[in-house]
mmCIF file of C-alpha atoms in Angstrom:
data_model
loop_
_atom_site.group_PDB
_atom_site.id
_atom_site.type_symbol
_atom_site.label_atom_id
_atom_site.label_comp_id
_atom_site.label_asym_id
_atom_site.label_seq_id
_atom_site.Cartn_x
_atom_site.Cartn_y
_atom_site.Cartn_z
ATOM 1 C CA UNK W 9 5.674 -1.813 -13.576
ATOM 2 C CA UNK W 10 2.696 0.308 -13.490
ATOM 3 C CA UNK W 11 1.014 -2.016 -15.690
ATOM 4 C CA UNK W 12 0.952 -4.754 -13.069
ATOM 5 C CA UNK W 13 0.322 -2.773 -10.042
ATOM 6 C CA UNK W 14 -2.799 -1.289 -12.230
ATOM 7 C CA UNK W 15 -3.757 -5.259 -12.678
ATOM 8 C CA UNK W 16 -3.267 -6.750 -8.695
ATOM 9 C CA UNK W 17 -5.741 -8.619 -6.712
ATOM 10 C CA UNK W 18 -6.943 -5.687 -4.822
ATOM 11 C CA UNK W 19 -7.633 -3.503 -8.428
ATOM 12 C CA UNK W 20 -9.248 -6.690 -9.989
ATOM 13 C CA UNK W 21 -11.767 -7.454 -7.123
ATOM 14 C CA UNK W 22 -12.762 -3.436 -7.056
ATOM 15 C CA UNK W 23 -13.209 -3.521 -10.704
ATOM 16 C CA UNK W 24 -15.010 -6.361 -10.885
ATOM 17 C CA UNK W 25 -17.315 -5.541 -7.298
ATOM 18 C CA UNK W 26 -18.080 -2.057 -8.390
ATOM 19 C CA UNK W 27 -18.904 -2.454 -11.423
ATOM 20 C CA UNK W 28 -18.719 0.142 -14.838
ATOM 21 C CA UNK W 29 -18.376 3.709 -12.511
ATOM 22 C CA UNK W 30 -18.827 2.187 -9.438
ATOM 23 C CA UNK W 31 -22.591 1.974 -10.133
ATOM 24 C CA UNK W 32 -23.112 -1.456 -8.903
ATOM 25 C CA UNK W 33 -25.529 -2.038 -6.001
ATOM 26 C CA UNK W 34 -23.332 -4.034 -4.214
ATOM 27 C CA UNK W 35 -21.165 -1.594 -4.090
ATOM 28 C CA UNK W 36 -22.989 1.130 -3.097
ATOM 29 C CA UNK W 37 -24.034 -1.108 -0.145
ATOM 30 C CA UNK W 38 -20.476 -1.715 0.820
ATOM 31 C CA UNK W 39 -19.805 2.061 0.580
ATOM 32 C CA UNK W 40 -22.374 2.669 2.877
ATOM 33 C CA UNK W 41 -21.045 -0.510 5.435
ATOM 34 C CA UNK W 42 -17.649 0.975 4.876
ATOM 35 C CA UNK W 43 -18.650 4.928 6.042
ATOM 36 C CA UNK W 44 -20.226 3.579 8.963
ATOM 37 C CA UNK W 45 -17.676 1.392 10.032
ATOM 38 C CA UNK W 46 -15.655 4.727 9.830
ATOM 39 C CA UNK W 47 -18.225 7.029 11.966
ATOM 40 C CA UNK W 48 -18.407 4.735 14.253
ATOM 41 C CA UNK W 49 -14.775 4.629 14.928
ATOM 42 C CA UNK W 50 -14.884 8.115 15.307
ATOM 43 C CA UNK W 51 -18.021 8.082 17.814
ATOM 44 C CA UNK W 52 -16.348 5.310 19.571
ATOM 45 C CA UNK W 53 -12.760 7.502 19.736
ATOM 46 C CA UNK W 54 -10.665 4.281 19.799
ATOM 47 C CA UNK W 55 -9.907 1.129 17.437
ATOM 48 C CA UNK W 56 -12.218 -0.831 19.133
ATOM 49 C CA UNK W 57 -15.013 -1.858 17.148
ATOM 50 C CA UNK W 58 -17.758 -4.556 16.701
ATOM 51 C CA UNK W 59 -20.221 -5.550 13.961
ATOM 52 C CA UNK W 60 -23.406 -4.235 16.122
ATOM 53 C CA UNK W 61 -21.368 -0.776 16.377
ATOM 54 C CA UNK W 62 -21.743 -0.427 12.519
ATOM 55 C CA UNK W 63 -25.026 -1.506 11.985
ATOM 56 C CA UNK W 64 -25.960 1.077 14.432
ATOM 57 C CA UNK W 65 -23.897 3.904 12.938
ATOM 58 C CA UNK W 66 -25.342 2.875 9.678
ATOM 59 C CA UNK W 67 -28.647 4.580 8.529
ATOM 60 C CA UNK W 68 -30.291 1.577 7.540
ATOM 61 C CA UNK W 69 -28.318 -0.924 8.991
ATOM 62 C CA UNK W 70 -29.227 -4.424 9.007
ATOM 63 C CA UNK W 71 -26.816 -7.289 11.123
ATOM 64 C CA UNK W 72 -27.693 -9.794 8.335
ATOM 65 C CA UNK W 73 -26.489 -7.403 4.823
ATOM 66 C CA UNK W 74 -22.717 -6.507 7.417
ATOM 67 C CA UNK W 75 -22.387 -10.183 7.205
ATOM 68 C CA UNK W 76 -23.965 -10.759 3.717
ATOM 69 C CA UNK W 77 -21.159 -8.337 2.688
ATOM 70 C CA UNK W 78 -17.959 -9.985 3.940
ATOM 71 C CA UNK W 79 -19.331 -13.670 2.578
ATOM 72 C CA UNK W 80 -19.931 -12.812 -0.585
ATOM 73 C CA UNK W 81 -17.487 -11.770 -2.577
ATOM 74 C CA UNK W 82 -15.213 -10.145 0.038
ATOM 75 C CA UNK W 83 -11.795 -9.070 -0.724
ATOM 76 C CA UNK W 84 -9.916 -11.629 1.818
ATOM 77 C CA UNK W 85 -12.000 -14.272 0.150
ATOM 78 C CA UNK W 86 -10.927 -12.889 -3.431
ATOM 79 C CA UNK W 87 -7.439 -13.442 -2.704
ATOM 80 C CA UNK W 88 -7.845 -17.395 -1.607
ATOM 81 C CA UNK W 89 -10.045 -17.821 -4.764
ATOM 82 C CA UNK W 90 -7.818 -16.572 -7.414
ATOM 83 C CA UNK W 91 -5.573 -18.244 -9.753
ATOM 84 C CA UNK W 92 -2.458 -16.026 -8.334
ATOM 85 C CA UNK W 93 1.446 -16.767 -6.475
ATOM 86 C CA UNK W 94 1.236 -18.350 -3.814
ATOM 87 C CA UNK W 95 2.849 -15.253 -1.755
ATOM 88 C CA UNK W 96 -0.270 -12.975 -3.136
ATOM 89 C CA UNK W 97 -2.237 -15.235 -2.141
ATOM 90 C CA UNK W 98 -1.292 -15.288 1.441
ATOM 91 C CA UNK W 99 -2.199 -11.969 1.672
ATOM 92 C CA UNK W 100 -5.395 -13.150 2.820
ATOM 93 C CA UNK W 101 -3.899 -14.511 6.148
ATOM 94 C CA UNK W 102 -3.552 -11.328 7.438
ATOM 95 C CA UNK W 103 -7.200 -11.235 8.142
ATOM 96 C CA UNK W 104 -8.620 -13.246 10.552
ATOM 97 C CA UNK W 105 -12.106 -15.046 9.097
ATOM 98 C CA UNK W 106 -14.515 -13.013 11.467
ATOM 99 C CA UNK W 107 -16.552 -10.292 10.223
ATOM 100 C CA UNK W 108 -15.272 -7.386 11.690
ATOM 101 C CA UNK W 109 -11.953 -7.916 10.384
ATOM 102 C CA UNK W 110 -13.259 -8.482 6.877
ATOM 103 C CA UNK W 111 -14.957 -5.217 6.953
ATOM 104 C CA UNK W 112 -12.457 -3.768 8.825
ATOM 105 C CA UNK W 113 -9.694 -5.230 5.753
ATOM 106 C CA UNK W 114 -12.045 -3.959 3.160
ATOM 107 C CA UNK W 115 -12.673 -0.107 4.580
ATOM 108 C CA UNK W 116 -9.012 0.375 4.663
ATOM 109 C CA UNK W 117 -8.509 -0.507 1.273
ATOM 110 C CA UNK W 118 -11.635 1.871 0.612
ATOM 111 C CA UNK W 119 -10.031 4.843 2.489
ATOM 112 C CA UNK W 120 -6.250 3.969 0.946
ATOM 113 C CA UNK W 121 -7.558 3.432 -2.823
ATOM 114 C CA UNK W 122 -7.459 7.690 -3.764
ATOM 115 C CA UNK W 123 -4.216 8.020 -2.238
ATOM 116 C CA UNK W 124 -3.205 4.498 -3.895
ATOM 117 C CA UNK W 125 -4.281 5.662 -7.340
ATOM 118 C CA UNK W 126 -2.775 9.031 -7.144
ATOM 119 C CA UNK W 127 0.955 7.090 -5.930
ATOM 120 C CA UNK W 128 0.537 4.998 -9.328
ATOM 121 C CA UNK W 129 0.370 8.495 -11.303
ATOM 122 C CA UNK W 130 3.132 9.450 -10.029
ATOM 123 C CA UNK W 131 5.232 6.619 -10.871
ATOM 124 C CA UNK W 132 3.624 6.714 -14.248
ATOM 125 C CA UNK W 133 3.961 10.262 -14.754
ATOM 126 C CA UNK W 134 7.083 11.348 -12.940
ATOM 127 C CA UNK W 135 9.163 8.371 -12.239
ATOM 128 C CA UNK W 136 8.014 5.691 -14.951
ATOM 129 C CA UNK W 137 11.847 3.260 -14.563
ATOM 130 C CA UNK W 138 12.207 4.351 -11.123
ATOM 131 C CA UNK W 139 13.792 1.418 -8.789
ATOM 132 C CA UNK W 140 12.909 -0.118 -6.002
ATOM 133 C CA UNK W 141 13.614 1.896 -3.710
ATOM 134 C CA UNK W 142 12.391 4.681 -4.741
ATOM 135 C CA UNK W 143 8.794 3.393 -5.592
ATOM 136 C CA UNK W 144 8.557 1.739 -2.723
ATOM 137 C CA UNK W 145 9.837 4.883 -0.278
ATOM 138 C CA UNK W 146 6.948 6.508 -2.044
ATOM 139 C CA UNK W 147 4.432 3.880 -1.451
ATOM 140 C CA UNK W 148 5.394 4.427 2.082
ATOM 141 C CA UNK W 149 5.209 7.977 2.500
ATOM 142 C CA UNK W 150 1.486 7.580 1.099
ATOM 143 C CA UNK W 151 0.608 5.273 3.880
ATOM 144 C CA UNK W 152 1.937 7.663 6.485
ATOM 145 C CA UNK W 153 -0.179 10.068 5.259
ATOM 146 C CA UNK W 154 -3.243 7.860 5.091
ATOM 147 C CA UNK W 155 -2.325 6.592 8.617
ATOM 148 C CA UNK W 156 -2.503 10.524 9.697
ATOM 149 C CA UNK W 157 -6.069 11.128 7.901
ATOM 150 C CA UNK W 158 -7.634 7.809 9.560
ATOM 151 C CA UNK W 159 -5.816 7.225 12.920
ATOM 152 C CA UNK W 160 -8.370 4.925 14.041
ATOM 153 C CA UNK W 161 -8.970 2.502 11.083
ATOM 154 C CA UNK W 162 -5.017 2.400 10.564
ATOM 155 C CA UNK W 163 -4.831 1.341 14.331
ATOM 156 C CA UNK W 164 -6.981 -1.460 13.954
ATOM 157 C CA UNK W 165 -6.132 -5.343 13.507
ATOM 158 C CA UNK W 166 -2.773 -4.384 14.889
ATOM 159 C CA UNK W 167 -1.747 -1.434 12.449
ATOM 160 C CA UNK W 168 -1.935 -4.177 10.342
ATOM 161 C CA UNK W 169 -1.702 -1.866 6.459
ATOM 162 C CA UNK W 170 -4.303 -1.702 3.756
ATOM 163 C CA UNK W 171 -4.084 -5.605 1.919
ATOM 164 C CA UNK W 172 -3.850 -3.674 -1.354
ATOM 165 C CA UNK W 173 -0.437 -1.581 -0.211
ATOM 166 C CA UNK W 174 0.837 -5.070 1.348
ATOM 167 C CA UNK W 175 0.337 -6.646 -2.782
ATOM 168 C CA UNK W 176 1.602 -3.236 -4.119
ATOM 169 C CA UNK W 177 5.183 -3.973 -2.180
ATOM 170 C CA UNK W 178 5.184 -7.541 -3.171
ATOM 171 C CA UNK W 179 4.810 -6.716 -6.790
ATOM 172 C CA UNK W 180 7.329 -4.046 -6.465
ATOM 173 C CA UNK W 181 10.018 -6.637 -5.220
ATOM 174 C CA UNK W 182 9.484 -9.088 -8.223
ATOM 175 C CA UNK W 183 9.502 -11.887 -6.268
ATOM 176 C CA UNK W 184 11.920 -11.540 -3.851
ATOM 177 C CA UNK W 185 9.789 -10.326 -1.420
ATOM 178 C CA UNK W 186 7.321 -12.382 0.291
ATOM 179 C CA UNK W 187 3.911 -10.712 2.262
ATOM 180 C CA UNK W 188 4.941 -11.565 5.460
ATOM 181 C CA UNK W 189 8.284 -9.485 4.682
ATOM 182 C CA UNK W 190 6.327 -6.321 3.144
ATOM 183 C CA UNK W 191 4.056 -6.327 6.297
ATOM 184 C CA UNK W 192 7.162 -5.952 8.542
ATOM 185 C CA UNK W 193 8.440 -3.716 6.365
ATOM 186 C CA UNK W 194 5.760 -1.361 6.298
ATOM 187 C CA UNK W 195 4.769 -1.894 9.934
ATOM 188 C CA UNK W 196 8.596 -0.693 10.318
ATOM 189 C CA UNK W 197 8.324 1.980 8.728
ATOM 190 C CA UNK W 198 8.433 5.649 10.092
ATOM 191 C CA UNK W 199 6.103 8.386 11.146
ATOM 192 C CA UNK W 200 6.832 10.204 7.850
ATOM 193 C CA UNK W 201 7.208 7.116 5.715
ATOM 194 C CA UNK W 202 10.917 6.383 6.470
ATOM 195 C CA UNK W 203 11.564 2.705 5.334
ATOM 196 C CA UNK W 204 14.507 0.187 6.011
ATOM 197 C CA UNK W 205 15.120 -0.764 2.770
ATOM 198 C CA UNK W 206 15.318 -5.263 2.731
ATOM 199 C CA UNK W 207 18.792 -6.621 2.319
ATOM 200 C CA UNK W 208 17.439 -9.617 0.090
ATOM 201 C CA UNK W 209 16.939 -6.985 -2.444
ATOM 202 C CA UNK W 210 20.351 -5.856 -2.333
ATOM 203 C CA UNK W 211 19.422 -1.856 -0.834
ATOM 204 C CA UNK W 212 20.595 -2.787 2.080
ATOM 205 C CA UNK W 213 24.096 -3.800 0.816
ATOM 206 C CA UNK W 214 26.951 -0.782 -0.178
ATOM 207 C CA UNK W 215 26.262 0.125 -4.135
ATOM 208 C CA UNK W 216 28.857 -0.742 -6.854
ATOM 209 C CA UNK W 217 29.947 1.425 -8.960
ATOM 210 C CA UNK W 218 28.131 0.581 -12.285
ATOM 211 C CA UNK W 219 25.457 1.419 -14.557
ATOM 212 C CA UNK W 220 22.447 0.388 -12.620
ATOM 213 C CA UNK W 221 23.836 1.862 -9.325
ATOM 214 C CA UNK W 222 24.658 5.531 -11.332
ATOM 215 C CA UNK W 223 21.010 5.425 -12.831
ATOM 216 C CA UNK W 224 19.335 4.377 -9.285
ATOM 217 C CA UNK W 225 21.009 7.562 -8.110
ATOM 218 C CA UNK W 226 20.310 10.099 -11.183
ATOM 219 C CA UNK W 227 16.281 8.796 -10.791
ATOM 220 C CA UNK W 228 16.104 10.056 -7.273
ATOM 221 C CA UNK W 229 18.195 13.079 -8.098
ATOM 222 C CA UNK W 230 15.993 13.972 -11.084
ATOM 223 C CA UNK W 231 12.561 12.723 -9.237
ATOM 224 C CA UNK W 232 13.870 15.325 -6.653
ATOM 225 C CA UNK W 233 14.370 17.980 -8.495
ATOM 226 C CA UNK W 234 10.965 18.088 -10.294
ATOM 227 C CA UNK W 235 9.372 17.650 -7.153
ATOM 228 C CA UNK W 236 11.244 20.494 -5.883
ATOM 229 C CA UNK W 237 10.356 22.551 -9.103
ATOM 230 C CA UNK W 238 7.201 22.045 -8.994
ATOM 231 C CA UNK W 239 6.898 23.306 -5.431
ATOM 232 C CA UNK W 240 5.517 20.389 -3.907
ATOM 233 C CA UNK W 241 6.853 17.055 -2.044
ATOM 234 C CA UNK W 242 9.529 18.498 -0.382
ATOM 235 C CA UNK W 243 9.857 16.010 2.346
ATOM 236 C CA UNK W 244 9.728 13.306 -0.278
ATOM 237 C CA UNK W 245 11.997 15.415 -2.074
ATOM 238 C CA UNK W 246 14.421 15.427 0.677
ATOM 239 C CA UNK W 247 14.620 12.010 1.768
ATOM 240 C CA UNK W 248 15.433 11.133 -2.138
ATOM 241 C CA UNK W 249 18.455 13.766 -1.954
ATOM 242 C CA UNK W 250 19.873 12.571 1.557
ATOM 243 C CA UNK W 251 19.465 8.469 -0.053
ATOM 244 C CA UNK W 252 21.574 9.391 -2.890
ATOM 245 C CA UNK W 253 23.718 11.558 -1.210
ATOM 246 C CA UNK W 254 24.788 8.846 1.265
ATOM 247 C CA UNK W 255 25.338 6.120 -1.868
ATOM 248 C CA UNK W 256 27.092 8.729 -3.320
ATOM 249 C CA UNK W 257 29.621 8.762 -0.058
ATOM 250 C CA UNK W 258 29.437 5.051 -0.108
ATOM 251 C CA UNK W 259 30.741 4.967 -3.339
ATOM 252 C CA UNK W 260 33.487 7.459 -2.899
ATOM 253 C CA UNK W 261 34.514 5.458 0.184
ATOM 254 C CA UNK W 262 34.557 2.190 -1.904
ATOM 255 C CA UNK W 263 36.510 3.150 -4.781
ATOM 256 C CA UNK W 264 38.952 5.440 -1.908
ATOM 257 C CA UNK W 265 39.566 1.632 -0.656
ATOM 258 C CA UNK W 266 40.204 0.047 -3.962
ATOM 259 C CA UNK W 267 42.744 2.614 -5.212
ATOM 260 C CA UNK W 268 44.559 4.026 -2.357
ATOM 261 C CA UNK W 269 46.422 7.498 -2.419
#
């Protein structure tokens, strides 16, 4: 699973944009377009931003390379362009064609991307087989935390997530899970990363008692007791525990129904 996530949309474009270290002029320009879209959130103090309000925070900005930016080889554009699923694909209509929310799309992904790459070394490292749910709970407790560190770029376009997270959940559900669905999803979720887990995936539903369901809960159990080992993620750590603790129950209840006394 790793594999893929490593080889979305989102990872191709930045690969391809920044070039061999991130040394490509283009992107340095974009870094710098992207850090003063940022400031000037801050000097502003709310979501509310325009193009002229980033040219202005920027050092040497110029109203002509902001839009040169978002035309030419911008991420929304990257997604419509591609060879890819249809429901990757309509990523893209998430962000409106204007400038601002091109740049806007883009610096979010910017600001996400250390915390995203950190989340896929986990899975690889920690959890390589985990399930759905618990890749994807993670994947949501890393966008709370972004969310906390940039409060006013999360709050913009309508809290609407980083495009690259949105991909990221699709991938995870395999193709049951449309955009549109992983944007509500993650919208829904709470302030620490709490997420209602989609029905059309099956979490929803009460496990049964089989192999799959008994190594779903072992992988949270043993995911949560390295974390808790290792003296870090205990929130994560706990929100694993109470998940299989409650499918544990729901288990006990099932099989209490289908052989009573």
């Amino acid at each position: 699973m790793t594999r893929r996530l490593e080889q979305s949309i989102a990872a191709r474009w930045r690969t391809r944009t920044a070039g061999d270290g991130g040394r490509a002029r283009n992107w340095q320009t974009r870094l710098g377009y992207y850090e003063a879209l940022d400031a000037a959130l801050e000097r502003n103090g709310s979501p509310d931003i325009d193009v002229n309000d980033i040219v202005r925070a920027h050092r040497n900005g110029k109203l002509s390379t902001a839009y040169a930016i978002v035309t030419n080889g911008g991420l929304a554009r990257f997604y419509r362009t591609e060879q890819i699923p249809p429901d990757r694909r309509r990523i893209a209509d998430f962000v409106p064609e204007s400038p601002i929310h091109q740049l806007l799309a883009e610096t979010k992904v910017w600001s996400f991307w250390p915390g995203r790459e950190a989340w896929l070394r986990e899975l690889d490292e920690r959890f390589p087989t985990a399930p759905f749910r618990t890749a994807a709970q993670r994947l949501a407790q890393v966008i709370a935390g972004w969310r906390e560190q940039h409060p006013l770029l999360a709050a913009t376009q309508g809290g609407l997530p980083p495009l690259c997270a949105i991909e990221d959940l699709v991938i995870l559900g395999r193709g049951a899970l449309s955009a549109a669905r992983a944007v509500e999803l993650l919208l829904g979720a709470g302030p620490a990363g709490e997420l209602e887990f989609p029905q059309e995936l099956g979490c929803g539903q009460v496990p049964v008692l089989n192999h799959s369901a008994i190594d779903d809960i072992a992988t949270r159990l043993d995911t949560a007791i390295g974390l808790l080992g290792a003296g870090d993620g205990t929130r994560f750590a706990m929100g694993l525990l109470t998940s299989a603790r409650r499918d544990l129950a729901a288990l006990r209840r099932g099989r209490a129904r289908s052989h009573p006394g």
